mmCIF file of C-alpha atoms in Angstrom:
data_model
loop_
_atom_site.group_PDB
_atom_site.id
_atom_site.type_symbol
_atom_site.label_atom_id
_atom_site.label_comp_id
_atom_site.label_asym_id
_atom_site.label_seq_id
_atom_site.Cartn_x
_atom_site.Cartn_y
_atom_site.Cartn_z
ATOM 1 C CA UNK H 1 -60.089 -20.564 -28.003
ATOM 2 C CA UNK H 2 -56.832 -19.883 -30.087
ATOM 3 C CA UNK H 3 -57.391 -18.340 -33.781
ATOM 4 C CA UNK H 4 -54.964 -18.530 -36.137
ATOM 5 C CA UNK H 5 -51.627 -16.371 -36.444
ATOM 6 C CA UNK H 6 -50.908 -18.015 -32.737
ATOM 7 C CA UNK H 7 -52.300 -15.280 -30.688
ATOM 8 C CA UNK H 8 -55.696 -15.001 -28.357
ATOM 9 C CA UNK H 9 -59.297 -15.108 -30.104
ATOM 10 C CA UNK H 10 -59.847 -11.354 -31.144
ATOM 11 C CA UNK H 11 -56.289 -10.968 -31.803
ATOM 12 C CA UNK H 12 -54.572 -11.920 -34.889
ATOM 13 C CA UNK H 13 -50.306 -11.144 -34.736
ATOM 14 C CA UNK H 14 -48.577 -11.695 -38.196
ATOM 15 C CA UNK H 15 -45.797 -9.569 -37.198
ATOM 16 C CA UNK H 16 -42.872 -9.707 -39.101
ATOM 17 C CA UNK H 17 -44.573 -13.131 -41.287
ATOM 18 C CA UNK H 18 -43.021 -14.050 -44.668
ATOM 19 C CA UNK H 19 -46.315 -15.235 -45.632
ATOM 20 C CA UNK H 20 -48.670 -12.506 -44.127
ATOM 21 C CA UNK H 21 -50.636 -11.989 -47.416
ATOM 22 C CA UNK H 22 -50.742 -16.239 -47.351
ATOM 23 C CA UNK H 23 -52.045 -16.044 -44.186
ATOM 24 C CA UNK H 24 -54.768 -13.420 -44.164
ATOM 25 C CA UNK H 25 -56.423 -15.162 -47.190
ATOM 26 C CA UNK H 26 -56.593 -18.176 -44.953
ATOM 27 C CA UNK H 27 -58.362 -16.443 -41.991
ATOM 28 C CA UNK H 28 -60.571 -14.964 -44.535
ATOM 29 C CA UNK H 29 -61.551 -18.532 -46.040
ATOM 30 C CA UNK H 30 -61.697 -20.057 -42.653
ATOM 31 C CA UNK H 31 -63.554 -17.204 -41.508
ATOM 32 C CA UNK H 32 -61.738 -16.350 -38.725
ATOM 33 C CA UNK H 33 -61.137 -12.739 -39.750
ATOM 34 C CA UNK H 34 -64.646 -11.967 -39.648
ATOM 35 C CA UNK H 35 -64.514 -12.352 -35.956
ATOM 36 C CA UNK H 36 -61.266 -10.718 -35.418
ATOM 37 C CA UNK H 37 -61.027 -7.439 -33.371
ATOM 38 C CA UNK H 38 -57.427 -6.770 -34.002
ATOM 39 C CA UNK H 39 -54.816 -7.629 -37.061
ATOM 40 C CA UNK H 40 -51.211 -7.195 -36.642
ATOM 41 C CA UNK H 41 -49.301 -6.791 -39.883
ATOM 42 C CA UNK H 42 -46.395 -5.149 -39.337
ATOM 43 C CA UNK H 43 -43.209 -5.859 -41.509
ATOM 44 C CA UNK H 44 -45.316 -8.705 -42.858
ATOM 45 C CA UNK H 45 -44.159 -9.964 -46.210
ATOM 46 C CA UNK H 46 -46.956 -9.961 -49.428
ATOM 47 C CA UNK H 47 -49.250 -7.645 -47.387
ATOM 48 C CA UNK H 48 -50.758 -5.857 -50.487
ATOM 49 C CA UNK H 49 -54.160 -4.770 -52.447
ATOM 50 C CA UNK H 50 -55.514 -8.025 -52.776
ATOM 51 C CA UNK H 51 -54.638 -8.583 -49.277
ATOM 52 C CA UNK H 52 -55.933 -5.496 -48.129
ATOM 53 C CA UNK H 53 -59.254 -5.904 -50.025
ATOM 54 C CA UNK H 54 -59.685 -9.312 -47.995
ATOM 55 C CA UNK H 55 -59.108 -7.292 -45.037
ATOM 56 C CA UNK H 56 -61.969 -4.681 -46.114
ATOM 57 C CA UNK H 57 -64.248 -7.485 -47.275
ATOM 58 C CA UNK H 58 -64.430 -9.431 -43.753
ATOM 59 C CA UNK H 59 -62.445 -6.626 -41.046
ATOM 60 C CA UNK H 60 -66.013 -5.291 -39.960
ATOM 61 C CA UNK H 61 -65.139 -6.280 -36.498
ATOM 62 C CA UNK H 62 -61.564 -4.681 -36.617
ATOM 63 C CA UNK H 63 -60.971 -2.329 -34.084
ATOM 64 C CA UNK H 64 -56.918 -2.070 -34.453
ATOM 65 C CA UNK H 65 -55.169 -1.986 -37.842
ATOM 66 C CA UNK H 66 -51.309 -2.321 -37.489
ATOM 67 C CA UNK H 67 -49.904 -1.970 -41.382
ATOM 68 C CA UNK H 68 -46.289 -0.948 -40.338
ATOM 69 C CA UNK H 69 -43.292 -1.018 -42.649
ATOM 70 C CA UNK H 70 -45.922 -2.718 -45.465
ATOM 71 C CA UNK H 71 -44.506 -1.279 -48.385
ATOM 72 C CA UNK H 72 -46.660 -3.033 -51.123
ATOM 73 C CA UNK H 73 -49.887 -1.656 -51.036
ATOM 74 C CA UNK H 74 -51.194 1.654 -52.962
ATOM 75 C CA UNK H 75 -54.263 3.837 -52.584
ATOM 76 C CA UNK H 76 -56.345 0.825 -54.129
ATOM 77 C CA UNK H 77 -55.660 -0.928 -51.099
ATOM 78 C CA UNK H 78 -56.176 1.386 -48.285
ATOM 79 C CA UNK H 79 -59.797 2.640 -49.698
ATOM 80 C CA UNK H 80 -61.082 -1.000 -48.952
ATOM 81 C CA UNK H 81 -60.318 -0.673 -45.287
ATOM 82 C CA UNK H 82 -61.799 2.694 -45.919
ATOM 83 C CA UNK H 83 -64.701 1.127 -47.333
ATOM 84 C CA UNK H 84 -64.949 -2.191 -45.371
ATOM 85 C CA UNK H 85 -63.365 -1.420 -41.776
ATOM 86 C CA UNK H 86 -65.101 1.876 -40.168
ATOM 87 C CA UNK H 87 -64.689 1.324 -36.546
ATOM 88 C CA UNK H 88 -61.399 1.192 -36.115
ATOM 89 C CA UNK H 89 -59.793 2.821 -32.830
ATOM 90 C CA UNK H 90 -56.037 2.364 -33.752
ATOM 91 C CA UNK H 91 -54.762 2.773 -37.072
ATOM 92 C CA UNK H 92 -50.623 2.720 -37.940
ATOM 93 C CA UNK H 93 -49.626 3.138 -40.949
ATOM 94 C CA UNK H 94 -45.686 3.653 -40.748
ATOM 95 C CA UNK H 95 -43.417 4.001 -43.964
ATOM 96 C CA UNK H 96 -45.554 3.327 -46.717
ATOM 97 C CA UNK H 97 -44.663 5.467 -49.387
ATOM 98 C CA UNK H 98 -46.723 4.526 -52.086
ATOM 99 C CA UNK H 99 -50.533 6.150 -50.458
ATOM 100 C CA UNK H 100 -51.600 9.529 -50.738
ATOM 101 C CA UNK H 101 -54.103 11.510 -49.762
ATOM 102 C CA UNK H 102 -56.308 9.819 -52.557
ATOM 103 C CA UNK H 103 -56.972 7.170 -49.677
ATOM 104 C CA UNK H 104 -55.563 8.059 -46.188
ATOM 105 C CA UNK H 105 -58.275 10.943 -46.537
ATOM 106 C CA UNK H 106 -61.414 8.560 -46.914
ATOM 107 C CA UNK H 107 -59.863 6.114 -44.220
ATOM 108 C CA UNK H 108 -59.740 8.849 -41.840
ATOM 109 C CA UNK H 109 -62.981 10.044 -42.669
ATOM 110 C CA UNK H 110 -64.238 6.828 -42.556
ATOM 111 C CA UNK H 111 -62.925 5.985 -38.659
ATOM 112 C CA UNK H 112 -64.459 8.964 -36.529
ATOM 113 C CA UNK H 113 -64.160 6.819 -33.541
ATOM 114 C CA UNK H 114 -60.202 6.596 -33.960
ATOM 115 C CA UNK H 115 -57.643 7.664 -30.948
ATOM 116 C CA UNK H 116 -54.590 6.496 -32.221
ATOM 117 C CA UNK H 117 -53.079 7.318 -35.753
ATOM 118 C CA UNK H 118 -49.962 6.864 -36.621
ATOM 119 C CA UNK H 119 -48.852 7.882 -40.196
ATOM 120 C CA UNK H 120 -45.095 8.498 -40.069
ATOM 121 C CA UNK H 121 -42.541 8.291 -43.331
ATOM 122 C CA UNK H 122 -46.113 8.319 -45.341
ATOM 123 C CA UNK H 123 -44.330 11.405 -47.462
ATOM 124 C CA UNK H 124 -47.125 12.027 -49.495
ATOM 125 C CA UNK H 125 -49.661 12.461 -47.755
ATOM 126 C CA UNK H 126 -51.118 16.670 -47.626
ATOM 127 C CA UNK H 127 -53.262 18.933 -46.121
ATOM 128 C CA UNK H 128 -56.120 16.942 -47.648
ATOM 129 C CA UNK H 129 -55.588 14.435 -45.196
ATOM 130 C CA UNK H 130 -54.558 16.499 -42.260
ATOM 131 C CA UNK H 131 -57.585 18.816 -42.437
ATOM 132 C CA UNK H 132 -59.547 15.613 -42.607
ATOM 133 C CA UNK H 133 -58.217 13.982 -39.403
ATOM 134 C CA UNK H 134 -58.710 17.291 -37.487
ATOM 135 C CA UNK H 135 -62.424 17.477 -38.569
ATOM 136 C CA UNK H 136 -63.462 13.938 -38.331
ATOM 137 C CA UNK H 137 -61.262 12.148 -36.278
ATOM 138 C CA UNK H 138 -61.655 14.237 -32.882
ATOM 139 C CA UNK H 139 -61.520 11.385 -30.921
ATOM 140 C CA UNK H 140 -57.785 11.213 -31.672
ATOM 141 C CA UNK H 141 -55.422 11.150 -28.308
ATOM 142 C CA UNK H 142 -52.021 10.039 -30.026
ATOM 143 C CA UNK H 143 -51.060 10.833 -33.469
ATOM 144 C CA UNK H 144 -47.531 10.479 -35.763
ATOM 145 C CA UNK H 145 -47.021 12.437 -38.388
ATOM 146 C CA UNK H 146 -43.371 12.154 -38.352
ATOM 147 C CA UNK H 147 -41.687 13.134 -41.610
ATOM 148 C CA UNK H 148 -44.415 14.220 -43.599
ATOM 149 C CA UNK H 149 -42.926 17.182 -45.733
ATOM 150 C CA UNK H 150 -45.782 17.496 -47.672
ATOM 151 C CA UNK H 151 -47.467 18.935 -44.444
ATOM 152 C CA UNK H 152 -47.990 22.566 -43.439
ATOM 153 C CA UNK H 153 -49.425 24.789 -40.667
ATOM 154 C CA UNK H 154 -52.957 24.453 -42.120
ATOM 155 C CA UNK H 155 -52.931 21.139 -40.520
ATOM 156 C CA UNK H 156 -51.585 22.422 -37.468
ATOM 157 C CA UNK H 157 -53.725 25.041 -36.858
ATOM 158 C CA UNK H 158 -56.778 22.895 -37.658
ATOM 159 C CA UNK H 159 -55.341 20.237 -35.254
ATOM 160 C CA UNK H 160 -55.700 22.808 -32.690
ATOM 161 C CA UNK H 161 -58.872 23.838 -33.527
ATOM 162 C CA UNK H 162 -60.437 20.817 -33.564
ATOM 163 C CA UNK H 163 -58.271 17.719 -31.327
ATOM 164 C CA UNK H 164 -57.936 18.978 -27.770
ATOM 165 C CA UNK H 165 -58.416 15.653 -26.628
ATOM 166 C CA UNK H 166 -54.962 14.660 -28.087
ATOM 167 C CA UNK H 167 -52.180 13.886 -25.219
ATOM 168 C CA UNK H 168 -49.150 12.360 -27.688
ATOM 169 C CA UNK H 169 -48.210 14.328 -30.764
ATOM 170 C CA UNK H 170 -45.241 13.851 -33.116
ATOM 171 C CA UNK H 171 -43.881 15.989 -35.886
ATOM 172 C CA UNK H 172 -40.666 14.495 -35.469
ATOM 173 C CA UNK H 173 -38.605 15.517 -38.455
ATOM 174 C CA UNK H 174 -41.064 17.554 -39.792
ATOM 175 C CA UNK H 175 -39.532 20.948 -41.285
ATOM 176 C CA UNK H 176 -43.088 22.426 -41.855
ATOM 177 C CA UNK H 177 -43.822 23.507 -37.876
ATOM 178 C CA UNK H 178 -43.756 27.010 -38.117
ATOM 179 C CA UNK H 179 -44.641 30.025 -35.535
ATOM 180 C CA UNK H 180 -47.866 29.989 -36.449
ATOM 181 C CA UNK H 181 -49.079 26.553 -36.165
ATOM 182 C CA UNK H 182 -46.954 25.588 -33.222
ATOM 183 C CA UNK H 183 -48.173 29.148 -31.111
ATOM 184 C CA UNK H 184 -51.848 27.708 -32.095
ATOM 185 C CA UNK H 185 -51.225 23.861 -30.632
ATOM 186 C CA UNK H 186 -49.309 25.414 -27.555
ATOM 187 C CA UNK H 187 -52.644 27.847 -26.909
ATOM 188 C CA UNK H 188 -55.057 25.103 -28.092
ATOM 189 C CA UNK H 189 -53.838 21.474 -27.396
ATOM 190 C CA UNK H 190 -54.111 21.771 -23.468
ATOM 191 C CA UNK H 191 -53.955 17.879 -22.610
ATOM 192 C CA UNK H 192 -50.487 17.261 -24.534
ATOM 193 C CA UNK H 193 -48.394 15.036 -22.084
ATOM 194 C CA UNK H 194 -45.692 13.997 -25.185
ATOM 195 C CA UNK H 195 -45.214 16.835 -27.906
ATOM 196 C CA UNK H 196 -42.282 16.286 -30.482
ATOM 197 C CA UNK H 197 -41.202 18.920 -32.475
ATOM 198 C CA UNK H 198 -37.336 17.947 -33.765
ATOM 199 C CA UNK H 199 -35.961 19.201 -36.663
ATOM 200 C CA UNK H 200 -38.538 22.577 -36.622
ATOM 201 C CA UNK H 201 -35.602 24.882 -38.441
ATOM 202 C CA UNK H 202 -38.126 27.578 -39.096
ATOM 203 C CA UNK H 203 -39.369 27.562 -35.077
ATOM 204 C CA UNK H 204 -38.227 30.747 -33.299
ATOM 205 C CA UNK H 205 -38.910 31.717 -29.890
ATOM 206 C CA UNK H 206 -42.456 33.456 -30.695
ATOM 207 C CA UNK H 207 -43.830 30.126 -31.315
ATOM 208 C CA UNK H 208 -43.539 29.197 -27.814
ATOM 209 C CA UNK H 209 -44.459 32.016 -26.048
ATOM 210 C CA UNK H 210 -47.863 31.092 -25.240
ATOM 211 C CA UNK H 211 -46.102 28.340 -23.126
ATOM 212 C CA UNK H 212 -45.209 30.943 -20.705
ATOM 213 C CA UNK H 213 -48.965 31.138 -20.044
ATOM 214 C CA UNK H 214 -49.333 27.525 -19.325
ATOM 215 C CA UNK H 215 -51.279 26.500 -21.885
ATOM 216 C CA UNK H 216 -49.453 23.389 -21.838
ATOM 217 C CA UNK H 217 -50.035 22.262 -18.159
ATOM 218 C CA UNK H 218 -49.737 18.598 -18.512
ATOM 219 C CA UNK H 219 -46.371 18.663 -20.831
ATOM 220 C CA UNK H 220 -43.999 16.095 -19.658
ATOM 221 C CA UNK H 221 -41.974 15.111 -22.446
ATOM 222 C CA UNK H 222 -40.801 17.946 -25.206
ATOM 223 C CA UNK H 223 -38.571 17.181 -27.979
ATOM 224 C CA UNK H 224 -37.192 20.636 -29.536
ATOM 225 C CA UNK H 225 -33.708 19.322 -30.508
ATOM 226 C CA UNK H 226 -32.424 20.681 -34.053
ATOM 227 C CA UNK H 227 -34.504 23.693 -33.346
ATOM 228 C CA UNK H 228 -31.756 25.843 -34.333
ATOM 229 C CA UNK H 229 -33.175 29.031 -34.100
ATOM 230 C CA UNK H 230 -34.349 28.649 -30.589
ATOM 231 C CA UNK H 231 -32.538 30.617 -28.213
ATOM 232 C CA UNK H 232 -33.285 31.501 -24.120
ATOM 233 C CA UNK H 233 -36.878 33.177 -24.561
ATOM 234 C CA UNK H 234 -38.123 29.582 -25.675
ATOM 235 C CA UNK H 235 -36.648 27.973 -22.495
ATOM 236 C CA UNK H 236 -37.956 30.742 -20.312
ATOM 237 C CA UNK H 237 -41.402 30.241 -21.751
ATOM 238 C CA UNK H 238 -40.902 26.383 -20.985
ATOM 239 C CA UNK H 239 -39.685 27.964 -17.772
ATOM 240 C CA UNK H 240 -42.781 29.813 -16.683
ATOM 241 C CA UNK H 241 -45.735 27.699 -17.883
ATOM 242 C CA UNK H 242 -44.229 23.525 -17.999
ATOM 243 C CA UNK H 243 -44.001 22.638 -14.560
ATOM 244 C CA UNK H 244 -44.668 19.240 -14.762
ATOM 245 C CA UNK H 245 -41.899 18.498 -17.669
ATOM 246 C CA UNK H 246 -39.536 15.566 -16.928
ATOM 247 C CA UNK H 247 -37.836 15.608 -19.713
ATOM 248 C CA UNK H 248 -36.665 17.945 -22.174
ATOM 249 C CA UNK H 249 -34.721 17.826 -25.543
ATOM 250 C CA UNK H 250 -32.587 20.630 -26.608
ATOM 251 C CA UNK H 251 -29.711 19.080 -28.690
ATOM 252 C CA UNK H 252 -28.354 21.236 -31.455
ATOM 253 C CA UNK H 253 -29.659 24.820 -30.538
ATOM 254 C CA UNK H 254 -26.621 26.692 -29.807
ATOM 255 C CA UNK H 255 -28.527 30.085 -28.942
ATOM 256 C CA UNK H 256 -29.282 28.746 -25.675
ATOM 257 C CA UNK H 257 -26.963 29.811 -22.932
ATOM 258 C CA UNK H 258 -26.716 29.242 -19.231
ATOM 259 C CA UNK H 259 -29.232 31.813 -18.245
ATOM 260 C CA UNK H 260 -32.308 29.923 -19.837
ATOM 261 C CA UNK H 261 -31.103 26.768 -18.159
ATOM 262 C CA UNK H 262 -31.243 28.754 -14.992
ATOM 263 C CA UNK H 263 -34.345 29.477 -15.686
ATOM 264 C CA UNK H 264 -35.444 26.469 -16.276
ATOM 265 C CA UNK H 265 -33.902 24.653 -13.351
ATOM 266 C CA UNK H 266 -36.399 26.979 -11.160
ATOM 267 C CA UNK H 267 -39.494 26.479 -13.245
ATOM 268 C CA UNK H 268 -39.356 22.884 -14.116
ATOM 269 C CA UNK H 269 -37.928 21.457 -10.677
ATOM 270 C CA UNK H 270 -39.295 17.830 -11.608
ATOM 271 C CA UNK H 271 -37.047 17.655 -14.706
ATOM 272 C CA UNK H 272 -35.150 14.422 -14.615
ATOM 273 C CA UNK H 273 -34.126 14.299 -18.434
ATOM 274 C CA UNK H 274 -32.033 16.630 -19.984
ATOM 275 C CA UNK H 275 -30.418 16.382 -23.454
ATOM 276 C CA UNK H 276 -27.985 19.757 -24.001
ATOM 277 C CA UNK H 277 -25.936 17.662 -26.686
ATOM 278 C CA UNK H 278 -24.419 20.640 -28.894
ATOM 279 C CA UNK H 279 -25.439 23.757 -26.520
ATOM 280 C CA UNK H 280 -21.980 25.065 -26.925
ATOM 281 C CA UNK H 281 -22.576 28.881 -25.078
ATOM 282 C CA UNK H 282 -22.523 26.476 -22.019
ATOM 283 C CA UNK H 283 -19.256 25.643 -21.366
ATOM 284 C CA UNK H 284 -19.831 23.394 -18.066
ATOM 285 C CA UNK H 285 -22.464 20.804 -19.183
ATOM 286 C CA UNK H 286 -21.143 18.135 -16.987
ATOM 287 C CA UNK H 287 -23.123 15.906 -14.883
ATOM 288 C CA UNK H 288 -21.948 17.792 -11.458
ATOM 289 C CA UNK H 289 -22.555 21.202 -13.038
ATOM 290 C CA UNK H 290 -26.162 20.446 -14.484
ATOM 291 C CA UNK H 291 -27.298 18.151 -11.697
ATOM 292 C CA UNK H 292 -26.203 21.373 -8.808
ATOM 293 C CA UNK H 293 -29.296 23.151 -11.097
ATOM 294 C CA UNK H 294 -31.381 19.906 -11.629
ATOM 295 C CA UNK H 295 -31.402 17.977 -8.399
ATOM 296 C CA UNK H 296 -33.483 15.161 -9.796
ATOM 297 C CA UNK H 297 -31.680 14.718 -12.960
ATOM 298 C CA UNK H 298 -30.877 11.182 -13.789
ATOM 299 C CA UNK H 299 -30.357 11.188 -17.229
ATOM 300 C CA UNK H 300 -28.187 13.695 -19.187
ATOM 301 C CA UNK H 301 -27.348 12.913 -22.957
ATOM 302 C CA UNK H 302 -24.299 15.181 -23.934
ATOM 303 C CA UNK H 303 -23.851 13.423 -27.260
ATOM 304 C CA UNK H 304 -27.956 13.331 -28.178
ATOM 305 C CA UNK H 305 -30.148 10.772 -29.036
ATOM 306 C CA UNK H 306 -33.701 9.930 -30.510
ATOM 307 C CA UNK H 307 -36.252 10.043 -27.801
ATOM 308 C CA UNK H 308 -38.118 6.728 -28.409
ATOM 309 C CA UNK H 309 -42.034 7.346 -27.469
ATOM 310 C CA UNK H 310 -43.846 3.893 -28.558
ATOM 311 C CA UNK H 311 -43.106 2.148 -25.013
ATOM 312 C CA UNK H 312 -44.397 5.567 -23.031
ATOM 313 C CA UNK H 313 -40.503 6.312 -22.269
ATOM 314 C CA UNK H 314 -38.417 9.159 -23.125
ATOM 315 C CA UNK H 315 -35.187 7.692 -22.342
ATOM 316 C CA UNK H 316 -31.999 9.433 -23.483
#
């Protein structure tokens, strides 16, 4: 049977809809969102509180929330999923400016049984709520939260405290990663396959070092470009502890030289993405020159580029 937003029973996509908000009140009056198990929203058009409380009111069922790029909802909104919808596994929540802690707090608290959270560009959201996902939410294998300045180590070190079961993390564009949160994921987070930690201007060396102990033995992806204050004792760490990295990031931090890509060409021998875009103490970065250290290197970015994570690639 076919439900309505033209996708399976269960699933409901009204992705990219002009008349989202239309069309939710009409599953709810049909009552055809009582029965659905997933609810695609994302860059749907009139998608706000009165929508969302529709969503609360008949979304017991819901086990995947995709609010993406919905800019027109507030707090009011996203405490009646928090109230209504408490068994959701996937939860995104991309670019909405307008929530806060107020209510990403409760919903977090409210969905213990979540594994994937994704809550980048929602700039104000705090320590409130990242203290709350760590504690409640330890089911969590994949979690964004890409810029979110309003973040600080608090949240990372209770993230490592509490969500070893996490294999994707994101902090992409996130200045507050700092020595002491990173060194406490990197000793702490031990099933991280995807870790993303661009734009970490206060990251020095030290914060990596427990890598060296390979803390971080499933690491396969690892974002550290526009770590500018990274220089070869990070890549040695990756060196001695990543051996199962593929690809690696390092665009922008010009304190790495030749002799930590040495390094790394003997510890990580499986590495088959390398972006040294801006490593400038290495004069030959050419293909020939960094493929004679990398013999399975098929993709070198010179001029750097956004790793893109949501497909499970890395591509550069």
């Amino acid at each position: 049977r076919r439900m309505a937003g033209g996708t399976s029973e269960g699933h409901v996509s009204l992705r990219e809809d002009k008349a989202a908000g239309t069309a939710v009140r009409d599953l709810a009056a049909s009552g055809a969102l009582d029965q659905c198990s997933s609810l695609d929203l994302e860059y749907g058009v009139g998608v706000g509180d009165e929508t969302l409380a529709l969503v609360g009111a008949h979304g017991r069922n819901l086990r995947s929330l995709n609010l993406n790029a919905c800019q027109e909802y507030t707090d009011e909104g996203l405490l009646s999923i928090a109230k209504g919808c408490t068994s959701l596994t996937s939860l995104s929540l991309y670019w909405n400016v307008k929530i806060t802690d107020e209510s990403v707090s409760q919903v977090c608290a409210a969905n213990t049984s979540l594994t994937t959270l994704r809550l980048s560009g929602c700039k104000h959201v705090g320590d409130q709520t990242g203290v709350m996902i760590a504690t409640k939410c330890r089911n969590l294998t994949s979690l964004d939260l890409t810029r979110c300045p309003d973040l600080t180590c608090e949240t990372l070190e209770a993230l490592a405290a509490h969500n070893g079961k996490l294999t994707s993390f994101l902090i992409y564009a996130s200045a507050f990663a700092k020595d002491v949160g990173v060194a406490a994921m990197c000793r702490s987070l031990h099933n991280l396959t995807v870790l993303d930690l661009c734009g970490s201007k206060d990251l020095t060396d030290e914060g990596l070092a427990p890598l060296a102990a390979g803390t971080l033995p499933a690491l396969q992806r690892f974002n550290l470009g526009w770590c500018g204050r990274l220089g070869d004792p990070a890549v040695k760490s990756i060196a001695a502890g990543c051996h199962e990295i593929r690809y690696l990031y390092l665009l922008g931090n010009k304190e790495i030289t030749l002799d930590g890509l040495q390094h790394l060409s003997k510890g990580c021998t499986k590495l088959c993405g390398l972006d040294i875009a801006g490593l400038c103490k290495v004069e030959d970065r050419s293909l020939d020159a960094m493929s004679a250290l990398f013999p399975n290197l098929t993709l070198l970015a010179k001029l750097g580029s956004a790793p893109n994570y949501d497909d499970g690639s890395a591509e550069a």
